[in-house]
Amino acid sequence: MNSYKAPLNDLSFIFNHLLDQEQLAQLSGLEDLSVDLYESILDEAGKFATNILDPINASGDREGLKINQGEVTTPKGFKEAYQQFVQAGWNNISLDPEFGGQGLPYILSTAVNEIMMGANKSFVMCSGLTIGAIEAISHAASDELKQKYLPKLVSGEWGGTMNLTEPGAGSDVGALKTKAIEQADGSYRIHGQKIFITFGEHDFTDNIIHLVLARLPDAPEGVRGISLFLVPKFLVNEDGSLGERNDVRCVSIEHKLGIHASPTCVMAYGDDEGAIGYLVGEKNKGLAAMFVMMNMARLTVGMEGVALTERSYQAALDYARERVQGVDVETAKPVAIIEHADVRRMLLTMKAQVEAMRSLSLFIAQAQDMSFRHADMNVRKHQQGLVDLLIPVFKAWATETALKTTTLGIQVHGGLGFIEETGVAQYLRDAVISVIYEGTTGIQAADLVGRKIVKDQGKNLAVLIGLMKETLAETQASAQLTDIAKEFAAAIQVLEDNSQLIAAQFMQSTKQALSISVPYLMLVGIVVGAWQHAKSASKAEELLASPSENTAFLTAKIETARFYHRVILSEIYGLAHTVRSAGDVITEFKDSYFGE
């Protein structure tokens, strides 16, 4: 079983050469930060991930969770690791200093998040949900609630959750039935049940702060009648100490395909007198407040795809170098399987995909930093537009790609990959849920087409394509990158053509457009990945013009980009054919044709 190693070389390349450090250094609160500091923090994150989180990853998967009278016990070593995690400050890197956060940029917390998830996805999900709760409270709650709950959430002393899904509603949040009854003192009594609540109950923290969507008695139907409530596991006294237990219980935990060390809970609110909750934001506008939490959570879930692809790639690469099997087709001598052509193809596919996804994740995080911190309002708006456009693409493309890459990781191991003792099956099992979290791929695709392309009239997409064409010009100027430039230019044209086509389709038949929206989203993701590789290749070639100790790394950057453009990018032509021609054959297929 391999040991996790943080991808520090690739992260260093991105931070030093692909991110706009000059602009980042001018942002409010980031003036004194440097790449050297970022790299130092990432190095320490790598040590923590390798030494503390990685050793309990496989054991946590095997041991799983225990529940006794509503109390959940996490696997051996997890609670202790959490205490070390928060003491080291890994939980609040980019949170507001006003409540105890470190105020560092999203680019840094995003990179740290990948490292930690690569070592132990189940463990990191607790802090990820807490950060989401903090963001929603910070955005919409009253000052009183902020002062009372944020300091201990930010410190990691308390955990946080998001409660949307119900047994009868699923992704149709507007159909939820959890009720909230207003009390004379301004609080509310919450009654209902929520399912699939990540870390809804655990032993990491003394208190858990649940954010719960519920409906007031006189609320309008659908999503316009949903309010958001803060419901603590233990009530909090005026002096900040813990009071009596609230009427909220974990009634069971799910038995899942993967993430066995992350409790997925069924939560009951108000089985007795009613769980006490406090309104967050305005009445009937809870979904907007929760969406702040959900939007950044989608970036985090996309990072799960990056992290598990990296972990699977490392294991496959180590095994391929060690496993001697068969002979070389030219020399007839026994060789390690990395010398076999198809194993090499699989490893290159994994490497090319994870580098594209990682680079895109940090581009989005950089845009998020600029949208929050830049002095110019127009720049903030411009950058937020890029974030809004790319998050559904990244979330869906990265998590769908992870299913393919972690499967390749198993295949590189051959039959041993199917055996749990090698550990690589866990990466696939842990990756499966990511395509569902925070909205399935279909939901992300509907958001991309309906809101980010059609409703926006393609304005942010035009900005993105403009950035791609700037990179294209750089690659076209290089005699060494002409093959990459040729493939990339054709891909940009395919993206432009299919974006216009699906927007027109949406206006004519929304159902037909949505039926091919997932192929369209994957096309966008693959082209955006090509853009990231083209940027990397251009920068690597520039750096190779000067003497460098990283010659092999930089050359590998160019050759990996070449592989992506020649092999992976070709998938867009099949997807484009689907976008052009498959809508009616899907929508006109009658229910009875599926069989009895």
Tab-separated table of C-alpha atoms in Angstrom, residues 20 38-39 66 86 111 122 130 204 278 280 342 351 353 360 362 374 396 446 456 492 498 507 543 552 574 589:
chain	number	residue	atom	x	y	z
A	20	ASP	CA	-1.087	36.263	-11.261
A	38	TYR	CA	2.744	29.888	0.315
A	39	GLU	CA	5.246	27.143	-0.452
A	66	LYS	CA	-20.260	3.080	15.399
A	86	VAL	CA	-7.445	22.524	14.455
A	111	ALA	CA	-4.348	23.880	-2.372
A	122	SER	CA	-13.449	11.124	4.993
A	130	THR	CA	-18.073	23.617	8.993
A	204	PHE	CA	-14.816	15.535	17.114
A	278	TYR	CA	-32.937	30.763	15.098
A	280	VAL	CA	-30.761	33.099	9.537
A	342	ASP	CA	-1.081	0.602	-22.626
A	351	LYS	CA	-1.330	12.548	-14.954
A	353	GLN	CA	-6.191	14.906	-16.154
A	360	LEU	CA	-8.251	25.020	-13.078
A	362	LEU	CA	-6.516	27.306	-8.486
A	374	HIS	CA	-9.994	43.763	-5.354
A	396	ALA	CA	-19.053	18.089	-12.561
A	446	ALA	CA	-28.712	22.539	-16.163
A	456	ASP	CA	-26.227	35.546	-18.892
A	492	ILE	CA	-11.929	26.756	-29.041
A	498	ASN	CA	-21.589	24.324	-29.576
A	507	MET	CA	-34.767	28.857	-26.480
A	543	LEU	CA	11.512	28.703	-18.508
A	552	ALA	CA	12.925	17.158	-16.581
A	574	GLY	CA	-17.846	12.938	-30.145
A	589	PHE	CA	-38.197	8.265	-26.725
